[in-house]
XYZ file of N, CA and C in Angstrom:
381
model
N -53.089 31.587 -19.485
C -54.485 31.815 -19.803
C -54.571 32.429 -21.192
N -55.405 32.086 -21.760
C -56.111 32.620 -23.306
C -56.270 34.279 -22.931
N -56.145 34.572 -24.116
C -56.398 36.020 -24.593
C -58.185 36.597 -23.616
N -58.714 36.004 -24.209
C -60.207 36.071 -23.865
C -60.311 35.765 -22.159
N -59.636 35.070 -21.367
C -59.650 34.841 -20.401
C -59.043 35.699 -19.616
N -58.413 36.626 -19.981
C -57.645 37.772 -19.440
C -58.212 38.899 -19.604
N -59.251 39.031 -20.812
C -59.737 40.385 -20.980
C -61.004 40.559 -19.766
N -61.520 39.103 -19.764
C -62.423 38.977 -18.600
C -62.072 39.169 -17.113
N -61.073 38.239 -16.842
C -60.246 38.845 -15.565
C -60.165 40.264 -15.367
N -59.747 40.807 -16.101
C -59.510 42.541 -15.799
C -60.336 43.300 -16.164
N -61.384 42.854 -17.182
C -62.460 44.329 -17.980
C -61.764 45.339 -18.554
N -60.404 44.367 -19.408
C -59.793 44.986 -20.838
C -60.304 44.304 -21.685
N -60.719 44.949 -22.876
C -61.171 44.452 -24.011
C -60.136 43.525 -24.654
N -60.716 42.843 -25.599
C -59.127 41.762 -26.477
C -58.840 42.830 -26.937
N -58.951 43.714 -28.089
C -58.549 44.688 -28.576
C -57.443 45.338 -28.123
N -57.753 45.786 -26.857
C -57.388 46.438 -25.859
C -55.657 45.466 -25.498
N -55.928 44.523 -25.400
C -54.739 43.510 -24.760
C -53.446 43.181 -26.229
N -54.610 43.254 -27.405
C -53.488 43.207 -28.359
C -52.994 44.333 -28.645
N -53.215 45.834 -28.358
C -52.342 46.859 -28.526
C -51.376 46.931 -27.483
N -51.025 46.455 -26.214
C -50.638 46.422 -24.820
C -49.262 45.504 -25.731
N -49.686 44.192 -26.380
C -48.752 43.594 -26.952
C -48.017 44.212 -27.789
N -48.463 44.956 -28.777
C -47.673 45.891 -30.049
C -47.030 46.972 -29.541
N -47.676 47.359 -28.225
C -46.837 48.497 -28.066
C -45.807 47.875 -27.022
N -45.347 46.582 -26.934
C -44.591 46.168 -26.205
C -44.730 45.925 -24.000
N -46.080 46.363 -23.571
C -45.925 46.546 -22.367
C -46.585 45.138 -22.147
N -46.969 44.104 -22.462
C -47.538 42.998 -22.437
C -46.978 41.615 -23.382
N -46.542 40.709 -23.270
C -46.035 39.638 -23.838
C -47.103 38.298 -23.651
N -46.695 37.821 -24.611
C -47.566 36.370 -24.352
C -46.657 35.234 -25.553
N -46.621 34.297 -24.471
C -45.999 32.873 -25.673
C -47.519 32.564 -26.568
N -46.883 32.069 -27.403
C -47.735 31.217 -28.825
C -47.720 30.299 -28.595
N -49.088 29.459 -29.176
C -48.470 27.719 -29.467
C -48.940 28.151 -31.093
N -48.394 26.329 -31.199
C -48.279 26.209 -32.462
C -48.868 26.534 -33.548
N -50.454 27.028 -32.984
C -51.411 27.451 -33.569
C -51.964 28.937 -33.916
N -50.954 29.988 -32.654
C -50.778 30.977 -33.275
C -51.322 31.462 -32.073
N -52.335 30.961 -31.216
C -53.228 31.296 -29.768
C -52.199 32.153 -28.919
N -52.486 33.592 -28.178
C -51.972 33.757 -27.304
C -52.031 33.198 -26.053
N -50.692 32.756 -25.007
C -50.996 32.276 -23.655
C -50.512 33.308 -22.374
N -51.233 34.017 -21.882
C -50.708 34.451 -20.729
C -50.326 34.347 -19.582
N -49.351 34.441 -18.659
C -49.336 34.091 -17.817
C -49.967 34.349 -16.853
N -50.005 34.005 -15.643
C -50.605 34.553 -14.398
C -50.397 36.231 -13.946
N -49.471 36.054 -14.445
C -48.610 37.745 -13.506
C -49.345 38.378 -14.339
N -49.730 38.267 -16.102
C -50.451 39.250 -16.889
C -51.534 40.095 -15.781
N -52.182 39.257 -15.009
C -52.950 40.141 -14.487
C -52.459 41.078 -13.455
N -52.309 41.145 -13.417
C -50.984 42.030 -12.174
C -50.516 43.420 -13.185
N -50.169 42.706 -14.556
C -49.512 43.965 -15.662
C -50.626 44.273 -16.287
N -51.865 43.998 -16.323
C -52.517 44.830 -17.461
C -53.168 45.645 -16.250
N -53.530 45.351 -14.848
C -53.768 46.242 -13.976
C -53.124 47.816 -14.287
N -51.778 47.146 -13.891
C -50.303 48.198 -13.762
C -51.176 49.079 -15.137
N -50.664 48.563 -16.296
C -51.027 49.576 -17.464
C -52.248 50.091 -17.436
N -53.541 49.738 -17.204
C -54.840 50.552 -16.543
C -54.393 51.678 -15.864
N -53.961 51.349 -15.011
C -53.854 52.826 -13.400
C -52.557 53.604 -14.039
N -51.624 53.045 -14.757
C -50.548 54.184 -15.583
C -51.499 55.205 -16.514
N -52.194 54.391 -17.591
C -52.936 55.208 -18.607
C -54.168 56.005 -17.545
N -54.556 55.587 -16.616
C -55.503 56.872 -16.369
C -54.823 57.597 -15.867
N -53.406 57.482 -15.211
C -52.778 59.128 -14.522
C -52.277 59.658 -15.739
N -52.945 59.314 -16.812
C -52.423 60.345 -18.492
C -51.262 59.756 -18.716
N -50.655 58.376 -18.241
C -49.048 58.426 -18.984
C -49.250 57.305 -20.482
N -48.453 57.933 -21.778
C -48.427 57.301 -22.622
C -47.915 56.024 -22.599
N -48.122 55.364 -23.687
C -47.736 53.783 -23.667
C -46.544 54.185 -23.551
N -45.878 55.393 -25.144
C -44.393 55.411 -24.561
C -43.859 55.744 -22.951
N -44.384 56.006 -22.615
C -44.158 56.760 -21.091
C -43.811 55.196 -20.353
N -44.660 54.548 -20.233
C -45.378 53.030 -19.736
C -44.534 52.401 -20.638
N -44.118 51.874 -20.979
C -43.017 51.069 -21.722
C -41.478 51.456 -20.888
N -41.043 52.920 -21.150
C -39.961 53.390 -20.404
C -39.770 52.736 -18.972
N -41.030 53.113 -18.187
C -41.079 52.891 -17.015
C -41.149 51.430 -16.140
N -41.406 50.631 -17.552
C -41.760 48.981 -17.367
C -40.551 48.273 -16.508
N -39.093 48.647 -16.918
C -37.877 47.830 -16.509
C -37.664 48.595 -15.100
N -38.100 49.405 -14.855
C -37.882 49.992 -13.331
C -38.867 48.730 -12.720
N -40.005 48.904 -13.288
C -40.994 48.383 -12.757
C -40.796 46.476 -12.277
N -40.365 46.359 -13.111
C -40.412 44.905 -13.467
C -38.837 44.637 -12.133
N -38.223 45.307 -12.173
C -36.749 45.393 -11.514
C -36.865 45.715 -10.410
N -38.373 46.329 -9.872
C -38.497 46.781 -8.711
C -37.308 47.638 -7.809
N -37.196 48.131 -8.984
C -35.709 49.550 -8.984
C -36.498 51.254 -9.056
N -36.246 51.875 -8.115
C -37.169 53.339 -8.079
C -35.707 54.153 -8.305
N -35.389 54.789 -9.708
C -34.110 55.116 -9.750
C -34.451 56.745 -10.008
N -33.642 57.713 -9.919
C -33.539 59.235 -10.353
C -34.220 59.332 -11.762
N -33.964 58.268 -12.513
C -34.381 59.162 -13.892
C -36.413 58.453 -13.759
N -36.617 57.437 -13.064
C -37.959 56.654 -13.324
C -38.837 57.841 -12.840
N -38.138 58.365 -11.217
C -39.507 59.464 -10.434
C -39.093 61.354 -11.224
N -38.252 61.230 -12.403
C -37.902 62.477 -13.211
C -38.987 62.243 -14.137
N -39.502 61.139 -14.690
C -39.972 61.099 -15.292
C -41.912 61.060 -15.286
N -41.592 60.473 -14.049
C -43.454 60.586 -13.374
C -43.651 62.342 -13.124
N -42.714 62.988 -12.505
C -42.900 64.138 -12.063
C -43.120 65.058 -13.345
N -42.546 64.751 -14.708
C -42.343 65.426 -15.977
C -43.457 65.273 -16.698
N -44.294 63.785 -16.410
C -46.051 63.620 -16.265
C -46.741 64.030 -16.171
N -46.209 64.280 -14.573
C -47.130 65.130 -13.907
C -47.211 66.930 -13.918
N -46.088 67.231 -14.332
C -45.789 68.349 -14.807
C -46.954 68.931 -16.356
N -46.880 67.606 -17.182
C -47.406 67.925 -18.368
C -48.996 68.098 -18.237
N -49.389 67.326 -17.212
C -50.955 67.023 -16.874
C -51.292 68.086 -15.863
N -50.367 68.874 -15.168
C -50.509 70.548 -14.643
C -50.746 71.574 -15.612
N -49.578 71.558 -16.743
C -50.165 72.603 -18.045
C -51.253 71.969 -18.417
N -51.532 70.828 -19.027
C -53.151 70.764 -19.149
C -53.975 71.295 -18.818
N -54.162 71.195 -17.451
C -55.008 71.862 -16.486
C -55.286 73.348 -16.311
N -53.886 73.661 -16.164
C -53.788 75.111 -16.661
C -54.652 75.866 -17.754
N -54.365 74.858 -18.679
C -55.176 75.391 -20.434
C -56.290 74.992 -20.198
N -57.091 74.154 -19.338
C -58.437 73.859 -19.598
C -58.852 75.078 -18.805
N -58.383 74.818 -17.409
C -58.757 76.118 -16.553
C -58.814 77.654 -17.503
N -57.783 77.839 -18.337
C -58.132 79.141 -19.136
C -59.431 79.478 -19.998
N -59.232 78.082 -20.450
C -60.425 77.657 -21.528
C -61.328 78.036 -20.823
N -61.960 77.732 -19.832
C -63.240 77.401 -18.974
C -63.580 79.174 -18.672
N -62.430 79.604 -18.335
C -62.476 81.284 -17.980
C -63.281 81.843 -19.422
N -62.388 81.583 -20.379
C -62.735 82.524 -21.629
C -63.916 82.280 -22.041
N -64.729 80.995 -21.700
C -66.043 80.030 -22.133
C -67.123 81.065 -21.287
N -66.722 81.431 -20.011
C -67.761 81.762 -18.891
C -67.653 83.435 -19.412
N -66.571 83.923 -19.785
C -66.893 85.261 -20.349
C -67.633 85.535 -21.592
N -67.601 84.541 -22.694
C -68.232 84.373 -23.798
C -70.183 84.647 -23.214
N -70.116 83.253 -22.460
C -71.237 83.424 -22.100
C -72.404 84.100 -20.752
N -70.762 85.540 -20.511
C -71.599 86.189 -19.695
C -71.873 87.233 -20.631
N -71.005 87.487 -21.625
C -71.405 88.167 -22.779
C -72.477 88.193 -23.627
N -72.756 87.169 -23.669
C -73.730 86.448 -24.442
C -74.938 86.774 -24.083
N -74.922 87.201 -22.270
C -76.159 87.009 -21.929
C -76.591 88.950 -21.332
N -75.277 89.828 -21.781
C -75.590 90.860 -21.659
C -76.215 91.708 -22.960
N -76.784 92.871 -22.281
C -77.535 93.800 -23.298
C -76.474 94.239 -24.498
N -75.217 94.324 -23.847
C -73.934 94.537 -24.805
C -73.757 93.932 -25.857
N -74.081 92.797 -25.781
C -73.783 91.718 -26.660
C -74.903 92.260 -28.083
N -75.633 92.813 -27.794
C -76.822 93.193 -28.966
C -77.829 91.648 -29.401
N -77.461 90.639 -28.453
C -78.484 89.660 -28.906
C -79.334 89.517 -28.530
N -80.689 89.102 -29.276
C -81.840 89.220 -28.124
C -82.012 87.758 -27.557
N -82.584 87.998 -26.130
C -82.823 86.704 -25.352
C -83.654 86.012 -25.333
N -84.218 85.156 -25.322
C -85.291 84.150 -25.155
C -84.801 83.287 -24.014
N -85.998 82.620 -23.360
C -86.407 82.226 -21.973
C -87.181 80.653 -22.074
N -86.922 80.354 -23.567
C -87.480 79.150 -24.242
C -86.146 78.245 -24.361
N -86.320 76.918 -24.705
C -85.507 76.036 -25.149
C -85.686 75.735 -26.872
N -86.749 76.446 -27.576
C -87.153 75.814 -28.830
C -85.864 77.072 -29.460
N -85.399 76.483 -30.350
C -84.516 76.735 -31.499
C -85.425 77.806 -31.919
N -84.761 78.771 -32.436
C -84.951 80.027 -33.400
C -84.963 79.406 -34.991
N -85.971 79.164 -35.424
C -85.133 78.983 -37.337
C -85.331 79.752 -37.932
């Protein structure tokens, strides 16, 4: 199938399908004219790379993980490496969760007499 016929199948952009190619997790033969052709299974792999990139894993991540994948091999270093993912997307969380703390003290501050600001009960801008 054409480039365009695949982005439709899945609701990946072309854009979208030619970085999948550059960064190596997607292939397609040429003809003579330069047209990408995909195969059938593409849809099956640009799925796969969808549901990888929303659990946060990088293309590099998703590239690594492709020959397990493709080999239908679940080896020590493939689930070291989901867990090291998932590890990284825990400190995330961590730091947003802090963030969110220090945000809610700002603005309990904000909203005390301490703070020395005065309040308004309006939405119109001060100029």
């Amino acid at each position: 199938m054409r480039i365009g016929e695949l982005a439709t199948k899945t609701g990946v952009s072309v854009r979208a399908l030619r970085y999948y190619e550059e960064q190596g997790l997607l292939s397609a033969a040429r003809s003579s004219g330069g047209q990408r052709h995909y195969p059938d299974s593409a849809l099956d792999r640009v799925h796969l790379i969808q549901m990888l990139y929303a659990a946060g894993l990088s293309s590099r991540t998703i590239l690594d993980l492709l020959p397990c994948v493709d080999a239908k091999v679940n080896t020590p270093q493939s689930r070291a490496m989901l867990r090291a993912e998932r590890d990284r997307i825990d400190r995330q969380i961590t730091q947003l969760l802090e963030a969110r703390d220090r945000l809610d003290a700002v603005i309990a501050f904000s909203e005390s007499a301490a703070s020395g600001c005065t309040r308004t009960d309006t939405d119109a801008l001060v100029a």
